Structures are given as structure tokens and as C-alpha cells.
Amino acid sequence: MKKARVLFVCLGNICRSPTAHGVFETLVAQHGLASVVDVDSAGTAAYHVGNPPDSRATSAAAERGYQLDHLRARQAVSQDFSEFTHILAMDEENLRELKAIAPANYAGHLGLFLDFAQCVEREVPDPYYGGEAGFGHVLDLVENASMGLLLKLQQVPR
Ligand code: 4NP
């Protein structure tokens, strides 16, 4: 399989994109693909740069066996388009922000993460101002899309 570098992007990089980062990193390792798939995450905003993921995201992920403790928030930058083959936004607003800093000739895949999921939702809803249940819902969507993304990356190009 071709080497892939995947960047997950949300607003703050403390709830949704670190969840996707941890879940997808785990899935990649479970399939023995860590040497061919790199995973990272970033936020379109800088409010939480340097911070660990929100404790509600970390707890919800840990309940399903995913570790997020090693992650620290950073802001997405235009340099990311030189480094990542797949840049996947959690919602339309993040995608708009990314398109605003994307070079016109970006040859990778820039789109919504849930395009890889089998569900009716198109966006991963922001759980920051809601309750614990929102973090479980984020995990459901992220697990679904992660499986779809992994299958897509493993497809032989023709
Ligand atoms: P995230 O969630 O984009 O999934 O990391 C948020 C985190 C922080 C804020 C908003 C959303 N905030 O307004 O600080």
C-alpha cells in the first residue's frame, strides 16, 4: 500500500480531531500499518495550542481503549499541505478555513472526514459546550469513518 500521511482537523484540536487522531492511530497499529500510515491532528484556531485534549474526550476515548494523553494541540498551517496526503475536516466550517490556506495546486485529498463513514451525518458535531453524551457520539462517528478511511487507503489504485 502507498504511504499515507493523514491530518485530522477541527476547531480547537482538543475534542474531535485528537479523538480521530487516537482512534485512527490505534486502528492503523492494530492492522500492522504504522510504518506506512502517519497520523496527526490540528485545529483551525489557536486558542488551545500546547494543551492536552479535553479531559472529557480523553475519558470517553479511554473507555473504548484509545489513549489520547500523548497529544498536544497545534494550529493547522499552510505547510501542512506540503506534508499530508489526506487533510480531513470534522465539519464544513473547518473545511472552509482549510481551503482558505490551501495552495491552489494541492494534489492531496482535502475533504470531510465523514465522507469515509457509512452514516447520514456529514459533520462531526462540536461536543465542547455539550454534555458527556456528545463525546460518545463523536467516538461513534469517528470509529465509523476511521474504518472506511483505512479500507480506502488499502484499496489497490487502478
Ligand atoms: P474541537 O472542540 O474543535 O472539537 O476541539 C472545541 C474546543 C474548544 C472550543 C470549541 C470547540 N472553544 O471554543 O474553545
mmCIF file of C-alpha atoms and ligand atoms in Angstrom:
data_model
loop_
_atom_site.group_PDB
_atom_site.id
_atom_site.type_symbol
_atom_site.label_atom_id
_atom_site.label_comp_id
_atom_site.label_asym_id
_atom_site.label_seq_id
_atom_site.Cartn_x
_atom_site.Cartn_y
_atom_site.Cartn_z
ATOM 1 C CA MET A 1 0.000 0.000 0.000
ATOM 2 C CA LYS A 2 1.115 3.549 -0.766
ATOM 3 C CA LYS A 3 2.454 5.613 2.127
ATOM 4 C CA ALA A 4 -0.197 7.955 3.566
ATOM 5 C CA ARG A 5 0.075 10.933 5.900
ATOM 6 C CA VAL A 6 -3.282 11.826 7.428
ATOM 7 C CA LEU A 7 -4.100 15.074 9.248
ATOM 8 C CA PHE A 8 -7.395 15.407 11.144
ATOM 9 C CA VAL A 9 -8.615 18.966 11.702
ATOM 10 C CA CYS A 10 -11.281 20.520 13.956
ATOM 11 C CA LEU A 11 -11.596 23.940 15.582
ATOM 12 C CA GLY A 12 -9.668 23.682 18.851
ATOM 13 C CA ASN A 13 -7.732 20.400 18.385
ATOM 14 C CA ILE A 14 -8.781 19.333 21.886
ATOM 15 C CA CYS A 15 -12.006 17.329 21.288
ATOM 16 C CA ARG A 16 -12.854 15.942 17.852
ATOM 17 C CA SER A 17 -9.560 15.854 15.923
ATOM 18 C CA PRO A 18 -7.484 14.370 18.793
ATOM 19 C CA THR A 19 -10.226 11.737 19.145
ATOM 20 C CA ALA A 20 -9.865 10.927 15.440
ATOM 21 C CA HIS A 21 -6.065 11.005 15.820
ATOM 22 C CA GLY A 22 -6.110 8.475 18.706
ATOM 23 C CA VAL A 23 -8.735 6.183 17.177
ATOM 24 C CA PHE A 24 -7.166 6.092 13.713
ATOM 25 C CA GLU A 25 -3.635 5.689 15.110
ATOM 26 C CA THR A 26 -4.869 2.677 17.122
ATOM 27 C CA LEU A 27 -6.630 1.146 14.115
ATOM 28 C CA VAL A 28 -3.528 1.614 11.958
ATOM 29 C CA ALA A 29 -1.348 -0.080 14.603
ATOM 30 C CA GLN A 30 -3.838 -2.949 15.012
ATOM 31 C CA HIS A 31 -3.585 -3.590 11.266
ATOM 32 C CA GLY A 32 0.230 -3.502 11.325
ATOM 33 C CA LEU A 33 0.333 -0.396 9.120
ATOM 34 C CA ALA A 34 2.158 2.055 11.406
ATOM 35 C CA SER A 35 5.168 2.153 9.068
ATOM 36 C CA VAL A 36 3.056 3.230 6.073
ATOM 37 C CA VAL A 37 0.440 5.495 7.655
ATOM 38 C CA ASP A 38 1.373 8.599 9.669
ATOM 39 C CA VAL A 39 -1.332 10.316 11.716
ATOM 40 C CA ASP A 40 -1.530 13.846 13.134
ATOM 41 C CA SER A 41 -4.186 16.390 14.131
ATOM 42 C CA ALA A 42 -4.527 20.164 14.311
ATOM 43 C CA GLY A 43 -7.053 22.945 14.933
ATOM 44 C CA THR A 44 -8.031 25.839 12.699
ATOM 45 C CA ALA A 45 -7.997 28.096 15.810
ATOM 46 C CA ALA A 46 -5.080 28.762 18.133
ATOM 47 C CA TYR A 47 -6.978 29.038 21.470
ATOM 48 C CA HIS A 48 -5.696 25.756 22.881
ATOM 49 C CA VAL A 49 -2.222 25.431 21.320
ATOM 50 C CA GLY A 50 0.043 23.324 23.563
ATOM 51 C CA ASN A 51 -2.847 21.929 25.612
ATOM 52 C CA PRO A 52 -3.686 18.234 26.025
ATOM 53 C CA PRO A 53 -7.091 17.032 24.799
ATOM 54 C CA ASP A 54 -10.200 17.970 26.824
ATOM 55 C CA SER A 55 -10.479 15.579 29.796
ATOM 56 C CA ARG A 56 -13.988 14.552 28.671
ATOM 57 C CA ALA A 57 -12.589 13.461 25.291
ATOM 58 C CA THR A 58 -9.706 11.607 26.968
ATOM 59 C CA SER A 59 -12.057 9.754 29.369
ATOM 60 C CA ALA A 60 -14.582 8.823 26.685
ATOM 61 C CA ALA A 61 -11.763 7.532 24.452
ATOM 62 C CA ALA A 62 -10.123 5.592 27.307
ATOM 63 C CA GLU A 63 -13.444 3.809 27.966
ATOM 64 C CA ARG A 64 -13.106 2.338 24.472
ATOM 65 C CA GLY A 65 -9.394 1.602 24.802
ATOM 66 C CA TYR A 66 -7.923 4.621 22.986
ATOM 67 C CA GLN A 67 -5.142 6.728 24.521
ATOM 68 C CA LEU A 68 -5.149 10.476 23.868
ATOM 69 C CA ASP A 69 -2.820 11.583 26.702
ATOM 70 C CA HIS A 70 0.246 11.941 24.461
ATOM 71 C CA LEU A 71 -1.413 14.512 22.182
ATOM 72 C CA ARG A 72 -0.958 18.302 22.330
ATOM 73 C CA ALA A 73 -2.931 20.876 20.378
ATOM 74 C CA ARG A 74 -1.401 22.777 17.487
ATOM 75 C CA GLN A 75 -2.781 25.030 14.796
ATOM 76 C CA ALA A 76 -3.092 23.915 11.171
ATOM 77 C CA VAL A 77 -0.678 25.818 8.900
ATOM 78 C CA SER A 78 -0.222 26.074 5.128
ATOM 79 C CA GLN A 79 2.981 23.989 5.445
ATOM 80 C CA ASP A 80 0.687 21.046 6.342
ATOM 81 C CA PHE A 81 -0.350 20.901 2.685
ATOM 82 C CA SER A 82 3.246 20.057 1.764
ATOM 83 C CA GLU A 83 3.356 17.224 4.258
ATOM 84 C CA PHE A 84 -0.017 15.472 4.364
ATOM 85 C CA THR A 85 -1.618 13.345 1.661
ATOM 86 C CA HIS A 86 -5.059 13.485 3.352
ATOM 87 C CA ILE A 87 -6.367 16.511 5.267
ATOM 88 C CA LEU A 88 -9.740 15.708 6.776
ATOM 89 C CA ALA A 89 -12.008 18.274 8.406
ATOM 90 C CA MET A 90 -14.564 17.470 11.092
ATOM 91 C CA ASP A 91 -17.100 19.999 9.809
ATOM 92 C CA GLU A 92 -17.832 22.368 6.934
ATOM 93 C CA GLU A 93 -16.540 25.412 8.803
ATOM 94 C CA ASN A 94 -13.158 23.753 9.415
ATOM 95 C CA LEU A 95 -13.091 22.736 5.749
ATOM 96 C CA ARG A 96 -13.713 26.340 4.672
ATOM 97 C CA GLU A 97 -10.863 27.533 6.918
ATOM 98 C CA LEU A 98 -8.543 24.912 5.442
ATOM 99 C CA LYS A 99 -9.468 25.813 1.858
ATOM 100 C CA ALA A 100 -8.563 29.420 2.699
ATOM 101 C CA ILE A 101 -4.956 28.425 3.493
ATOM 102 C CA ALA A 102 -4.587 25.601 0.946
ATOM 103 C CA PRO A 103 -2.252 26.167 -2.004
ATOM 104 C CA ALA A 104 -4.148 26.131 -5.309
ATOM 105 C CA ASN A 105 -2.060 23.182 -6.514
ATOM 106 C CA TYR A 106 -2.615 20.873 -3.505
ATOM 107 C CA ALA A 107 -2.676 17.392 -5.019
ATOM 108 C CA GLY A 108 -3.775 15.512 -1.907
ATOM 109 C CA HIS A 109 -7.249 14.812 -0.559
ATOM 110 C CA LEU A 110 -8.869 17.742 1.261
ATOM 111 C CA GLY A 111 -12.403 16.988 2.438
ATOM 112 C CA LEU A 112 -14.770 15.992 5.214
ATOM 113 C CA PHE A 113 -13.744 13.036 7.396
ATOM 114 C CA LEU A 114 -17.311 11.667 7.424
ATOM 115 C CA ASP A 115 -17.169 11.224 3.640
ATOM 116 C CA PHE A 116 -15.448 7.957 4.605
ATOM 117 C CA ALA A 117 -18.192 6.919 7.059
ATOM 118 C CA GLN A 118 -21.321 4.946 6.421
ATOM 119 C CA CYS A 119 -23.851 7.194 8.140
ATOM 120 C CA VAL A 120 -26.250 10.003 7.325
ATOM 121 C CA GLU A 121 -24.253 12.672 9.187
ATOM 122 C CA ARG A 122 -21.766 14.700 7.152
ATOM 123 C CA GLU A 123 -20.163 16.585 10.060
ATOM 124 C CA VAL A 124 -18.807 15.545 13.459
ATOM 125 C CA PRO A 125 -20.721 17.862 15.831
ATOM 126 C CA ASP A 126 -18.714 20.046 18.205
ATOM 127 C CA PRO A 127 -19.135 18.478 21.697
ATOM 128 C CA TYR A 128 -17.313 21.249 23.601
ATOM 129 C CA TYR A 129 -20.325 23.091 25.052
ATOM 130 C CA GLY A 130 -22.487 19.984 25.471
ATOM 131 C CA GLY A 131 -22.616 17.021 27.851
ATOM 132 C CA GLU A 132 -20.722 13.743 28.111
ATOM 133 C CA ALA A 133 -23.031 12.024 25.597
ATOM 134 C CA GLY A 134 -21.692 14.270 22.854
ATOM 135 C CA PHE A 135 -18.244 12.753 23.289
ATOM 136 C CA GLY A 136 -19.646 9.225 22.886
ATOM 137 C CA HIS A 137 -21.382 10.329 19.700
ATOM 138 C CA VAL A 138 -18.107 11.787 18.399
ATOM 139 C CA LEU A 139 -16.456 8.413 19.045
ATOM 140 C CA ASP A 140 -19.231 6.527 17.214
ATOM 141 C CA LEU A 141 -18.808 8.724 14.129
ATOM 142 C CA VAL A 142 -15.010 8.703 14.299
ATOM 143 C CA GLU A 143 -14.824 4.889 14.610
ATOM 144 C CA ASN A 144 -17.168 4.532 11.641
ATOM 145 C CA ALA A 145 -15.195 6.917 9.408
ATOM 146 C CA SER A 146 -11.832 5.514 10.541
ATOM 147 C CA MET A 147 -12.749 2.046 9.331
ATOM 148 C CA GLY A 148 -13.898 3.489 5.987
ATOM 149 C CA LEU A 149 -10.724 5.538 5.625
ATOM 150 C CA LEU A 150 -8.475 2.577 6.382
ATOM 151 C CA LEU A 151 -10.286 0.435 3.809
ATOM 152 C CA LYS A 152 -9.950 3.225 1.244
ATOM 153 C CA LEU A 153 -6.203 3.589 1.867
ATOM 154 C CA GLN A 154 -5.737 -0.158 1.472
ATOM 155 C CA GLN A 155 -7.535 -0.262 -1.896
ATOM 156 C CA VAL A 156 -5.168 -1.007 -4.760
ATOM 157 C CA PRO A 157 -5.117 2.028 -7.085
ATOM 158 C CA ARG A 158 -6.125 1.242 -10.635
HETATM 159 P P1 4NP B 1 -12.890 20.827 18.985
HETATM 160 O O1 4NP B 1 -13.850 21.449 20.102
HETATM 161 O O2 4NP B 1 -12.900 21.768 17.820
HETATM 162 O O3 4NP B 1 -13.523 19.519 18.667
HETATM 163 O O4 4NP B 1 -11.525 20.697 19.632
HETATM 164 C C1 4NP B 1 -13.745 22.758 20.582
HETATM 165 C C2 4NP B 1 -12.778 23.055 21.506
HETATM 166 C C3 4NP B 1 -12.694 24.325 22.015
HETATM 167 C C4 4NP B 1 -13.581 25.303 21.603
HETATM 168 C C5 4NP B 1 -14.557 25.000 20.667
HETATM 169 C C6 4NP B 1 -14.623 23.715 20.151
HETATM 170 N N1 4NP B 1 -13.514 26.609 22.147
HETATM 171 O O5 4NP B 1 -14.369 27.446 21.802
HETATM 172 O O6 4NP B 1 -12.613 26.889 22.954
#
